[in-house]
Coordinates of C-alpha atoms in Angstrom, one line a residue:
X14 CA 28.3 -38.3 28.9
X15 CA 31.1 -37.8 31.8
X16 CA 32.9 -35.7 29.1
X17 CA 29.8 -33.4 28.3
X18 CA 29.7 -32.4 31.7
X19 CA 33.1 -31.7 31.8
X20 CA 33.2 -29.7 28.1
X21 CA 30.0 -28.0 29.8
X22 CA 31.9 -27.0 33.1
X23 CA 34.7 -25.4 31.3
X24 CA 32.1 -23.3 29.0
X25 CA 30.1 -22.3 32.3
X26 CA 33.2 -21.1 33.9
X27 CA 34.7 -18.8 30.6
X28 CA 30.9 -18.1 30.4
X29 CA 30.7 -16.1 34.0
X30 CA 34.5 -14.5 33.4
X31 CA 33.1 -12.5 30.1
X32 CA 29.4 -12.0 31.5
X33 CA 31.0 -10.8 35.0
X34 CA 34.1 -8.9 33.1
X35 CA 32.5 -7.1 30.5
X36 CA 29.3 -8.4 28.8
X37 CA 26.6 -7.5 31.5
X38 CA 27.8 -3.6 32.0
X39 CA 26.7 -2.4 28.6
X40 CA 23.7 -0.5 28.4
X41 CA 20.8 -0.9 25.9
X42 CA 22.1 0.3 22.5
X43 CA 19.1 1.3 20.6
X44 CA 15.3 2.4 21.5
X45 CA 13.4 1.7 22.7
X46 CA 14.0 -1.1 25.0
X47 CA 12.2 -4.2 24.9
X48 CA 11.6 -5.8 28.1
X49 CA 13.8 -9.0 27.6
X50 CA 11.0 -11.6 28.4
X51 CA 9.6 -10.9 24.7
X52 CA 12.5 -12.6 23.5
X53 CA 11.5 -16.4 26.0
X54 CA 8.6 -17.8 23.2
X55 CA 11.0 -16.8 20.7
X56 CA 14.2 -18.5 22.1
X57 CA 11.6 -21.3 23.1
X58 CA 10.4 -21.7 19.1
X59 CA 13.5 -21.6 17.6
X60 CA 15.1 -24.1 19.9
X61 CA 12.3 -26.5 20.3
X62 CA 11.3 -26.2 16.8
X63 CA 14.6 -25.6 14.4
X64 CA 14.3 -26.0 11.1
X65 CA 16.5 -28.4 9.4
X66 CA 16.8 -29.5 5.7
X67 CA 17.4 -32.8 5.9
X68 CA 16.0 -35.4 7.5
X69 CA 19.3 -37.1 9.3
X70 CA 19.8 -36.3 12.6
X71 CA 22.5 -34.3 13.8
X72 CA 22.7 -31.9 10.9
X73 CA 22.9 -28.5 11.8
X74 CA 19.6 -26.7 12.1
X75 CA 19.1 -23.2 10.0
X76 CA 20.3 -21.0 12.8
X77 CA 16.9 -19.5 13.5
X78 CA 18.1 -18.5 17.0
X79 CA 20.5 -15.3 15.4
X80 CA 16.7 -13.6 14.8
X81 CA 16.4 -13.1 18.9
X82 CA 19.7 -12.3 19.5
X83 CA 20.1 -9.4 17.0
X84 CA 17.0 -8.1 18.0
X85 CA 18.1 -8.3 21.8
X86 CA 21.8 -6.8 20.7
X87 CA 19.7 -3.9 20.0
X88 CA 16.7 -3.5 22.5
X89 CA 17.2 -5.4 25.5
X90 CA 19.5 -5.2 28.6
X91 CA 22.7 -7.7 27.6
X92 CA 21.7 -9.7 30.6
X93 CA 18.2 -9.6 29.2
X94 CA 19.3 -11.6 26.0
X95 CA 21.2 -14.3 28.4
X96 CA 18.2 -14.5 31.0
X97 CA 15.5 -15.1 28.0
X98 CA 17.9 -17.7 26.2
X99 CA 18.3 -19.6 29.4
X100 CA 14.5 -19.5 30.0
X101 CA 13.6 -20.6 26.4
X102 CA 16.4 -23.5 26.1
X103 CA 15.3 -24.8 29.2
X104 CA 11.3 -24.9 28.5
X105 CA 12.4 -26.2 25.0
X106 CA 14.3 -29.3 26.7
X107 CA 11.3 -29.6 29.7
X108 CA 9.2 -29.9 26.4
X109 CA 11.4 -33.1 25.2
X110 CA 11.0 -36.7 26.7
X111 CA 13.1 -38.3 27.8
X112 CA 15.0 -34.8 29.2
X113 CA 18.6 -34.4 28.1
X114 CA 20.1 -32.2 30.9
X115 CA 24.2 -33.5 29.5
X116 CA 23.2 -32.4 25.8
X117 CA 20.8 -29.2 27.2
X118 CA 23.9 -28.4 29.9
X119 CA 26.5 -28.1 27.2
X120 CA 24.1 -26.1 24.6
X121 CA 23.0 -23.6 26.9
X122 CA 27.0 -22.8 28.7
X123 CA 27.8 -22.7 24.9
X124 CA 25.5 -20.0 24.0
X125 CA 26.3 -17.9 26.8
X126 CA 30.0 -17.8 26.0
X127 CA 29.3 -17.2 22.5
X128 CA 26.3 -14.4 23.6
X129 CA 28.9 -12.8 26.2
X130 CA 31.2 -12.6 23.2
X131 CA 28.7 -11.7 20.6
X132 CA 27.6 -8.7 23.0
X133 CA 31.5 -7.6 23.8
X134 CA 31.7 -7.6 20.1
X135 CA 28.6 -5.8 19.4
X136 CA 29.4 -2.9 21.5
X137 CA 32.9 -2.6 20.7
X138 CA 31.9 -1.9 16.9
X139 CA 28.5 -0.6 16.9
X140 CA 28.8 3.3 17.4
X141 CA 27.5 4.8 21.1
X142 CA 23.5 5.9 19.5
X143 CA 23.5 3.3 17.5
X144 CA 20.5 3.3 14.8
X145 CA 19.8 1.2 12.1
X146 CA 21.9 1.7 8.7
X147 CA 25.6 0.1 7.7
X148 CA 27.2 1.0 10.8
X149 CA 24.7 -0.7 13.4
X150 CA 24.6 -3.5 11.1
X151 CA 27.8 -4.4 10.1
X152 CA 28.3 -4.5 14.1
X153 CA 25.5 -7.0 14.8
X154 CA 26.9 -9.2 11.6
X155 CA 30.0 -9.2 12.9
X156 CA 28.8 -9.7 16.6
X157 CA 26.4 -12.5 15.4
X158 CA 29.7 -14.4 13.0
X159 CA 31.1 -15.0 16.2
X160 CA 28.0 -16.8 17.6
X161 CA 28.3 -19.0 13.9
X162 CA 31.7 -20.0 14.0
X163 CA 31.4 -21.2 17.7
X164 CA 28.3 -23.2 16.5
X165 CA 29.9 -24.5 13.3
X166 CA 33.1 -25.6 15.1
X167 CA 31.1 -27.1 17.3
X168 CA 29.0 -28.8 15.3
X169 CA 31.8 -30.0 13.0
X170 CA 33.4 -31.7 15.8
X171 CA 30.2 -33.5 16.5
X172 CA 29.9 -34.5 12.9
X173 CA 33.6 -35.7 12.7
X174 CA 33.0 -37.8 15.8
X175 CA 29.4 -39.5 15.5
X176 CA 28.0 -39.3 11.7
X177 CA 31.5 -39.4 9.9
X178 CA 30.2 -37.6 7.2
X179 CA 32.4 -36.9 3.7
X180 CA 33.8 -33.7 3.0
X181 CA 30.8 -32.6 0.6
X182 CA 28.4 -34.0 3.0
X183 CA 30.1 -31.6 5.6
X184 CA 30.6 -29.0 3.3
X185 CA 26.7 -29.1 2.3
X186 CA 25.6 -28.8 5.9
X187 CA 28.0 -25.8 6.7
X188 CA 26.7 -24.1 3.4
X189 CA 23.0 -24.8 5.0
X190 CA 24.1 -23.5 8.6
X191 CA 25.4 -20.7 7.0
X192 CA 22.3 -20.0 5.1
X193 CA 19.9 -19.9 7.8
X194 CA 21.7 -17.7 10.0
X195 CA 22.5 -14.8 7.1
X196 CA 18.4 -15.4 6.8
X197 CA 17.7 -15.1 10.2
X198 CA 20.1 -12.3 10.9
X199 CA 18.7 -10.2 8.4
X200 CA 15.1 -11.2 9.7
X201 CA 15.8 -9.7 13.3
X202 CA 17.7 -6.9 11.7
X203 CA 14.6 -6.1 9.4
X204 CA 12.7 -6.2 13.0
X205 CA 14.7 -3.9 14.6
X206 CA 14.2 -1.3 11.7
X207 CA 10.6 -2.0 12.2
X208 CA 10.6 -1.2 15.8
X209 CA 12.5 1.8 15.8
X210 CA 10.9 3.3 13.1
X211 CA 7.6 1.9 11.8
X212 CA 6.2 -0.4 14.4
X213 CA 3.1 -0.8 12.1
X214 CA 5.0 -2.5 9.4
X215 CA 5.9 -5.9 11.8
X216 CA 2.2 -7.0 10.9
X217 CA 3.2 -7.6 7.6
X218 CA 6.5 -8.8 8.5
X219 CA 5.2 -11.2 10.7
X220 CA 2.9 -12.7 7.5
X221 CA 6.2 -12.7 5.2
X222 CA 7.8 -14.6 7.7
X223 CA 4.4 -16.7 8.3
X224 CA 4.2 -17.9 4.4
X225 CA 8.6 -18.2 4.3
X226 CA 7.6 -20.8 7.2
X227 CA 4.7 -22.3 5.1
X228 CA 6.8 -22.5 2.0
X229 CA 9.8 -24.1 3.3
X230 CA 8.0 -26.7 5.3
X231 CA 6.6 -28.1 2.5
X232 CA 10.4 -28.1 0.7
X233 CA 11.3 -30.1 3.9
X234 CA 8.3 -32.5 3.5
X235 CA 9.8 -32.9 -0.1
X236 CA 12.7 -33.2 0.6
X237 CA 12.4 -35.7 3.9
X238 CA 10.7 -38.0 1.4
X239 CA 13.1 -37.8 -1.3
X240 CA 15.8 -39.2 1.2
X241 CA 13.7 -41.6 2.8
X242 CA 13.4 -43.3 -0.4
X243 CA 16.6 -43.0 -1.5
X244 CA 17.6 -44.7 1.6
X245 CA 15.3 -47.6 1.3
X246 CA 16.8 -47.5 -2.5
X247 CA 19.7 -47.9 -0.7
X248 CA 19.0 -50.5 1.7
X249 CA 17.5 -52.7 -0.7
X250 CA 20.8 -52.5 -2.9
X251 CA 23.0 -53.4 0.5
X252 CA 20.9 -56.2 0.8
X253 CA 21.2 -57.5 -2.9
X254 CA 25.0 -58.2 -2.8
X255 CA 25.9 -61.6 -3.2
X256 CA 27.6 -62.7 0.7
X257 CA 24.5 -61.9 3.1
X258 CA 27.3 -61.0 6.2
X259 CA 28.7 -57.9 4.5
X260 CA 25.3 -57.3 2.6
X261 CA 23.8 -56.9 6.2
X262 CA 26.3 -54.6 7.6
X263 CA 25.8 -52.1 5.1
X264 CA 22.5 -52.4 5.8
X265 CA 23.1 -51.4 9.5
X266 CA 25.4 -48.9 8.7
X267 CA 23.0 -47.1 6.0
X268 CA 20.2 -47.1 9.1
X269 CA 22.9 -46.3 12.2
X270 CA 23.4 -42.9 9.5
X271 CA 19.9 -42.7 8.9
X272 CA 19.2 -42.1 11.6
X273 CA 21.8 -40.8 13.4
X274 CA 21.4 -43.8 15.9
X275 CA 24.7 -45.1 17.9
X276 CA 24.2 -48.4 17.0
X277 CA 22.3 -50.8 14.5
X278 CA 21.7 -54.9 14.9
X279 CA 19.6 -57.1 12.6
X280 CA 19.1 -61.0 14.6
X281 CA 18.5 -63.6 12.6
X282 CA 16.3 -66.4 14.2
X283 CA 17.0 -70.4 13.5
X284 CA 15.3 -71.6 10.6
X285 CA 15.3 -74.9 11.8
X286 CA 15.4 -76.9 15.3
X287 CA 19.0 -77.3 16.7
X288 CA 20.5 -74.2 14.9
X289 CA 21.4 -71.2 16.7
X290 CA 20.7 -67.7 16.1
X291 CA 23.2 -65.3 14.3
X292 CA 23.5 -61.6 15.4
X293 CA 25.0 -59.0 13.8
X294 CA 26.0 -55.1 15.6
X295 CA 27.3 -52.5 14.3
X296 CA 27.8 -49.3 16.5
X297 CA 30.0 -46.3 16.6
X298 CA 33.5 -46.4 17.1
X299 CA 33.4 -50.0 18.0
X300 CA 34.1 -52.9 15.3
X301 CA 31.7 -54.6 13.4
X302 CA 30.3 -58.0 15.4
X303 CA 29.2 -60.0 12.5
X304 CA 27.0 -62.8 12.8
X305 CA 28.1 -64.1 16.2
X306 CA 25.8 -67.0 17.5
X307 CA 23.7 -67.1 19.8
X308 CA 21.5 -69.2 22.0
X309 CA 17.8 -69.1 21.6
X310 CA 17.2 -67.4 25.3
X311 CA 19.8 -64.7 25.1
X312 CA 17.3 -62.9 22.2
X313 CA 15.9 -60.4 24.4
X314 CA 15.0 -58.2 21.7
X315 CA 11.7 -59.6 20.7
X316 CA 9.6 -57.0 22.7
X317 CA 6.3 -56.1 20.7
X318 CA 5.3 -59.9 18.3
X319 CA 1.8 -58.2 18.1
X320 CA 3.2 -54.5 16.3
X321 CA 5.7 -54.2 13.3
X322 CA 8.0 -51.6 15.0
X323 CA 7.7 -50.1 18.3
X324 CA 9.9 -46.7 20.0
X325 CA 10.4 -48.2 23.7
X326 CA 12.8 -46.1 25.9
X327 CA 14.1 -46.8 29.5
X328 CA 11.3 -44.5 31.3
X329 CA 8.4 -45.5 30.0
X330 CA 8.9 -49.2 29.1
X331 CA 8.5 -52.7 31.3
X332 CA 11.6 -53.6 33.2
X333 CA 12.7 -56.2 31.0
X334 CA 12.6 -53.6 28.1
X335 CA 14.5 -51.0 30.5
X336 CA 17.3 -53.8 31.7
X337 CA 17.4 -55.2 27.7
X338 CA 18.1 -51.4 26.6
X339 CA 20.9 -51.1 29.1
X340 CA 22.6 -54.0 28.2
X341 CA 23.1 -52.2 24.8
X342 CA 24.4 -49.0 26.9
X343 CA 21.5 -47.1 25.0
X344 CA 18.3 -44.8 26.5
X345 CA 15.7 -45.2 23.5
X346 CA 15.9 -47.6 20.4
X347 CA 13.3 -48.7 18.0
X348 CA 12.7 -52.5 17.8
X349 CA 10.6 -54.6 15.0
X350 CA 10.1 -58.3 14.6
X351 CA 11.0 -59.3 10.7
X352 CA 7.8 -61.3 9.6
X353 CA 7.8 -64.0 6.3
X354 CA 5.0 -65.9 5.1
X355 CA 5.3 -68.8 7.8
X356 CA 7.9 -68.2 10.5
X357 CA 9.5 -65.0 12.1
X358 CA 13.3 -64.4 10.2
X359 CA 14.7 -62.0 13.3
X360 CA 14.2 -58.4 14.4
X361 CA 15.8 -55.2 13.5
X362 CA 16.8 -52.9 16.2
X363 CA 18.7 -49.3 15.6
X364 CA 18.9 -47.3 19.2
X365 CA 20.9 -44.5 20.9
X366 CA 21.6 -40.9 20.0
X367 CA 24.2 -39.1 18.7
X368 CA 22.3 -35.8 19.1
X369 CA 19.5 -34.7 21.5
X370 CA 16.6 -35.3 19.4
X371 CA 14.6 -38.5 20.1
X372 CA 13.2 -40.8 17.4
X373 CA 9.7 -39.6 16.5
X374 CA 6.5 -40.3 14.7
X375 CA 8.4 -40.5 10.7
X376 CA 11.2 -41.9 12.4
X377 CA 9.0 -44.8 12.9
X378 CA 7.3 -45.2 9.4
X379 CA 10.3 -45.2 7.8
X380 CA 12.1 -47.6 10.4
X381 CA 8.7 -50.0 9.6
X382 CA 9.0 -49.5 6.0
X383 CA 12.7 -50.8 6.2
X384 CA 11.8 -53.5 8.3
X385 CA 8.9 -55.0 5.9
X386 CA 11.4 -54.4 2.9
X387 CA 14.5 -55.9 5.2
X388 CA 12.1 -59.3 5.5
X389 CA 11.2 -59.5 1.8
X390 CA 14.7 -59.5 0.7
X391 CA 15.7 -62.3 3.1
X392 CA 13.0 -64.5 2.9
X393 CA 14.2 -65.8 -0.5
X394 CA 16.2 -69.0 0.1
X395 CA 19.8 -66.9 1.0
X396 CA 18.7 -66.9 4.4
X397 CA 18.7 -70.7 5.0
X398 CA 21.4 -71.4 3.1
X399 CA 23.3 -68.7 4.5
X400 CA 22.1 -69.6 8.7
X401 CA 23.0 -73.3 7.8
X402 CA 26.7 -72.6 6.6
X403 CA 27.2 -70.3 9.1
X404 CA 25.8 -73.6 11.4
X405 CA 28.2 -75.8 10.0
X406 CA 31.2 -73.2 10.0
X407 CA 30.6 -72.9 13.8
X408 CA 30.4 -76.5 14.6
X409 CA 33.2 -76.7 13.0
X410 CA 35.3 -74.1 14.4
X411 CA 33.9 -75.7 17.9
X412 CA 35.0 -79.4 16.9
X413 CA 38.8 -77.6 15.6
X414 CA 39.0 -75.8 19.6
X415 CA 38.6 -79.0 21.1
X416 CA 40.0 -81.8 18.4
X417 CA 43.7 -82.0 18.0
X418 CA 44.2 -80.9 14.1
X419 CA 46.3 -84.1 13.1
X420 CA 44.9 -87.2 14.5
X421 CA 40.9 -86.0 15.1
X422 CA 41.2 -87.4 18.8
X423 CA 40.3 -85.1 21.7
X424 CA 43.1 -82.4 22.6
X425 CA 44.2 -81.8 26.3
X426 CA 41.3 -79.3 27.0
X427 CA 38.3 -81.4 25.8
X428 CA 40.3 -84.6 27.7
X429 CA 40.3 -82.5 31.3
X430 CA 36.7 -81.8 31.1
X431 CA 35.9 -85.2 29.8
X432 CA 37.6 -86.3 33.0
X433 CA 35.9 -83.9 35.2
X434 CA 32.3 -85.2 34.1
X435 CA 33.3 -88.6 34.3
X436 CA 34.3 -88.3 37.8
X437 CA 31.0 -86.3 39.3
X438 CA 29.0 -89.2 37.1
X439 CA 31.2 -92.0 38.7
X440 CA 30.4 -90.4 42.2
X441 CA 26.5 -90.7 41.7
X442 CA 26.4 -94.1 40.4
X443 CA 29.4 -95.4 43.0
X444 CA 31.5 -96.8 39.9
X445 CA 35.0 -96.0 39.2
X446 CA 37.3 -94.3 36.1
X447 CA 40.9 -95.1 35.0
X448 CA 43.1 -92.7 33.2
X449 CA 45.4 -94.5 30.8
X450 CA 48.8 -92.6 29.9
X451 CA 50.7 -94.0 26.8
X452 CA 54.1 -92.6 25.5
X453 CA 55.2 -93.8 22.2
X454 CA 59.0 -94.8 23.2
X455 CA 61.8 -93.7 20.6
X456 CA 58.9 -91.6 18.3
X457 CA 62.0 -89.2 18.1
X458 CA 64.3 -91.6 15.7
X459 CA 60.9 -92.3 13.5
X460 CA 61.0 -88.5 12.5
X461 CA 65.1 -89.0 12.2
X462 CA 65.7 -91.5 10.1
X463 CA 62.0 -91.6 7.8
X464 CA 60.9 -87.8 8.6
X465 CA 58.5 -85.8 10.2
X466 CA 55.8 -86.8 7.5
X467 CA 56.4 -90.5 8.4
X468 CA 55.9 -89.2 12.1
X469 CA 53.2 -88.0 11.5
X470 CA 51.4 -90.8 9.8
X471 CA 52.3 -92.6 12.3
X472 CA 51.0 -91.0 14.8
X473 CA 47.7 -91.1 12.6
X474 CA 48.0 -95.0 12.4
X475 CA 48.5 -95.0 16.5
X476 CA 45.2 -92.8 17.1
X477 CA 43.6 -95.2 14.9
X478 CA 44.2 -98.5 16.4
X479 CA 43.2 -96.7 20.2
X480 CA 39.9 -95.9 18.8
X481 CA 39.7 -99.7 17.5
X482 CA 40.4 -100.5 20.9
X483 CA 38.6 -99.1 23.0
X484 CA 34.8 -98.9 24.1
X485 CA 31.6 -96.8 22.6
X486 CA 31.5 -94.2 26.4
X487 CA 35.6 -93.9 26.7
X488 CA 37.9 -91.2 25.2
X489 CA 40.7 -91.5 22.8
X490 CA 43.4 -88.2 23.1
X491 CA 46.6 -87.0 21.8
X492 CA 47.8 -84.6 24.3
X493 CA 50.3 -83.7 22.3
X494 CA 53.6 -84.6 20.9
X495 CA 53.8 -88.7 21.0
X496 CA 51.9 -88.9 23.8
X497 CA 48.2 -89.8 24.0
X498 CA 45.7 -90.3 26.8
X499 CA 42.7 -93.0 27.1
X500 CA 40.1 -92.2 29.7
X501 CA 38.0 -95.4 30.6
X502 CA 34.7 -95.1 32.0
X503 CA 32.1 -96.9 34.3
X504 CA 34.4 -99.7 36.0
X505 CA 33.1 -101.8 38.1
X506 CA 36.7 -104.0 38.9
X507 CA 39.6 -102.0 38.2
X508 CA 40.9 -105.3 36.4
X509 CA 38.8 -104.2 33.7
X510 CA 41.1 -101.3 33.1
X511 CA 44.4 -103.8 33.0
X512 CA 42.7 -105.5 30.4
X513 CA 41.9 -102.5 28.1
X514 CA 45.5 -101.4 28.7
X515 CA 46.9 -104.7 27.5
X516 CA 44.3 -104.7 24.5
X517 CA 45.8 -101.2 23.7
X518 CA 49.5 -102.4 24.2
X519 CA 49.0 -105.7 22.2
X520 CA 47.0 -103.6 19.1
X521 CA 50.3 -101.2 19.1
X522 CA 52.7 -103.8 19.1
X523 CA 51.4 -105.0 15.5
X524 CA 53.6 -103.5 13.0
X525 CA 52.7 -100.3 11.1
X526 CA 53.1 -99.4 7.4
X527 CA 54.3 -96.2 7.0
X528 CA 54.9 -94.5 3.3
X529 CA 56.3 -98.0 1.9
X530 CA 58.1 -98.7 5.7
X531 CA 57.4 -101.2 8.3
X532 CA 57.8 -99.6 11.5
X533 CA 57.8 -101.3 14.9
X534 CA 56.4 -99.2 17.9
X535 CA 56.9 -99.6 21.5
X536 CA 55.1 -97.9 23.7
X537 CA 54.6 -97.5 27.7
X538 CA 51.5 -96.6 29.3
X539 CA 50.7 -95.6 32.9
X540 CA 47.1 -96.0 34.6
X541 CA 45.5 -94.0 37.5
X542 CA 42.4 -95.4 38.8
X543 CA 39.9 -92.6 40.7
X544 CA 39.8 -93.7 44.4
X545 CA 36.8 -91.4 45.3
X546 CA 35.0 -88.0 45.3
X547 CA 38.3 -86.0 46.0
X548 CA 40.0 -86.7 42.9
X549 CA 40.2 -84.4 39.5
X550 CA 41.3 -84.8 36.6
X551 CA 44.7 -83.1 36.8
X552 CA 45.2 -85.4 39.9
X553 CA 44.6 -88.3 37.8
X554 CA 46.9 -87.1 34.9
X555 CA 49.6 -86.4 37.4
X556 CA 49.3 -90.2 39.4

């Protein structure tokens, strides 16, 4: 947003230096003169109503606004054309909730560069009594290219940035743009014929343009529906594929397109008590998050369980919809809960812009439509299987952070915070802990003489006689190397921790059979006993 306001800064400034320069001197080039507020209702239609031909967001509209200029590059005062622009963009965007003033800011110092320009142009070519015939119009269609190719480059860069379409994709929407601004040219140059010279004959212009209008909604209708099911067609394919992780983020990528939303996420609820939820994001220029848990009150998504797909945006929703929306970094989104037979599967949410259109009443059926069709193809048996490896996979990429990889015991990390909550119980319930330290002596001649794979099964054979040793609440560790780490718990004598240190020594004293060898281990071990509240666990390690 900070850089729209810059972009429209730098427009508004070149803007004033052509208007103040040149643009606003020239004169009214044909007759007679229109007063320049008959051009507001129809900068104010062709803005707040522009006629697109396909049904995502973002593609370039016809160009219906290149009718009201050429007629005003003929019949109204230049600053006539910039004043009645200004007043139509602006009671198009006060006719759009929630108001965009970033996105109507940079369209509006756009147009008046490319007006200013378009009028310089105009007058330059078109001769000094300029009537209608090859002369005047081969002025306005050059004047008006200029207004085109700022809007196309424009556009394009948009495109490039926010939709990333492919290079036909692109090329069919210039093709479009293109289109609809020859048709609209030639409309307002067909008007201006009619004004000079046979006023009478806009009536039946005005129907010809009324049935065009007619004609080519219904091609839009037709053609809106064709995409919308090939899009469903689409997302039902994404999620056919065999892994459901990359089966759902084509899904969301096919919706965030759709509907030329910033970002898409499908949440998938637990199937069963004690699993987590999995949610999976994709949004522009960021990388995919794919199924990342998450705990059961984090899902602040589930908004409206009584509807199957709601629009809420940040002005007109509850403050817990507002603050969930900004978490995202998104103004408007449209959220549905995923229903199956017997239990909610998740909720499908696609939000943010990446033009200044807002999500609308077929926005909505279709979004509902995918949602119904998104909880069919789960709710087939994938789902659960899917959650519950994706369950076990996290447990045990949890038990790996924590576990040291060789021996299973716990690894310096988990050992510190055992210690920690062993000390704030021990507090409460006025009973002490003891910290055992044990160093295998001479480890370094065992991976000498019989090799590090000898070591190491020794050092599996050690962790395995501690564990034998020791009692069901205290903790076994290998803090790495050949030294390990016993933390004893609840003790009312501190004799008690002498005696589970000699167990320990005695039980590692026994000879150990390792790949055909019988090795003899000696080992020394340390103990710390906590002497109160203001102890931790890297004093303890330390004494």
């Amino acid at each position: 947003m900070q850089r729209l306001w810059i972009a429209s800064g730098g427009l508004t400034i070149a803007a004033c230096a052509v208007w103040l320069r040149d643009a606003a001197a020239f004169p009214v080039a044909g007759r007679p003169q229109l007063p320049w507020l008959i051009l507001v209702p129809m900068f104010f239609a062709t803005e707040r109503w522009p006629l697109t031909v396909n049904l995502r967001r973002g593609v370039p509209s016809l160009g219906m606004s290149c009718a009201p200029l050429t007629i005003g590059l003929f019949l109204c005062p230049p600053a006539g054309v910039l004043l009645s622009f200004l007043a139509g963009s602006l009671l198009a965007a006060a006719s759009h909730r929630p108001l965009r003033l970033g996105q109507t800011a940079f369209s509006m110092s756009q147009f008046a560069l490319l007006a200013g320009l378009a009028v310089v142009v105009f007058h330059a070519l078109a001769p000094s009594d300029v009537q209608p015939g090859w002369a005047g119009w081969g002025a306005a269609a050059v004047a008006i290219s200029v207004v085109v190719a700022g809007n196309l480059f424009a556009l394009t860069l948009v495109a490039l940035q926010e939709t990333r379409p492919t290079a036909r994709e692109l090329w069919g929407q210039v093709v479009y743009a293109l289109a609809g601004a020859v048709a609209s040219t030639c409309f307002g140059l067909i008007t201006v014929s009619m004004v000079m010279h046979q006023p009478e004959g806009l009536v039946l212009l005005g129907l010809a343009a009324l049935a065009f209008l007619v004609v080519y909604r219904a091609y839009v209708a037709e053609r809106q529906d064709r995409l919308a099911l090939e899009f469903l067609h689409g997302a039902g394919e994404s999620l056919g594929k065999r892994e459901l992780e990359s089966a759902i983020v084509q899904l969301l990528q096919r919706a965030r397109t759709m509907f030329s939303a910033e970002m898409a996420q499908l949440t998938i609820f637990p199937s069963t008590p004690g699993e987590k939820a999995f949610r999976t994001t994709v949004r522009t220029g960021v990388p995919d998050q794919v199924m990342e848990p998450l705990e059961l009150n984090h899902l602040d998504d589930i908004l409206e369980a009584e509807t199957d797909g709601v629009i809420v945006d940040r002005l007109k929703s509850s403050t817990i919809t507002a603050e969930m929306l900004a978490r995202r970094g998104i103004h408007e989104a449209m959220v549905a809960l995923l229903r199956g037979e017997s239990r909610l599967l998740g909720s499908l949410l696609v939000g943010g812009h990446v033009d200044s259109r807002t999500f609308d009443a077929r926005d909505l059926q279709l979004f509902r439509t995918l949602a119904i069709q998104t909880s069919t193809t789960l709710e087939n048996g994938r789902l659960e299987r899917s959650i519950a490896r994706l369950t076990e996979l996290q447990e045990k990429l949890t038990h790996q952070a924590f576990h040291d990889s060789l021996t299973d015991l716990a690894n310096r990390t988990l050992f510190g915070d055992r210690i920690d909550h062993a000390l704030q119980r021990s507090v409460r319930i006025g009973r002490s802990i003891a910290v055992l330290f044990i160093d295998v002596d001479d480890f370094k001649g065992v991976n000498d003489t019989l090799g590090h794979a000898a070591g190491d099964s020794l050092l599996v054979g050690i962790a395995e006689r501690l564990r034998a040793s020791l009692r069901r609440p205290d903790t076994a560790a290998r803090l790495g190397g050949d030294e390990f780490a016993v933390l004893i718990e609840d003790l009312e004598d501190t004799a008690e921790a002498e005696i589970i240190a000699r167990r320990i020594f005695d039980s590692l004293r026994a000879p150990f059979e390792v790949m055909g060898h019988t090795v003899n281990v000696r080992v020394s071990i340390g103990l710390a006993i906590s002497q109160g509240g203001g102890d931790n666990a890297s004093n303890l390690m330390r004494h």
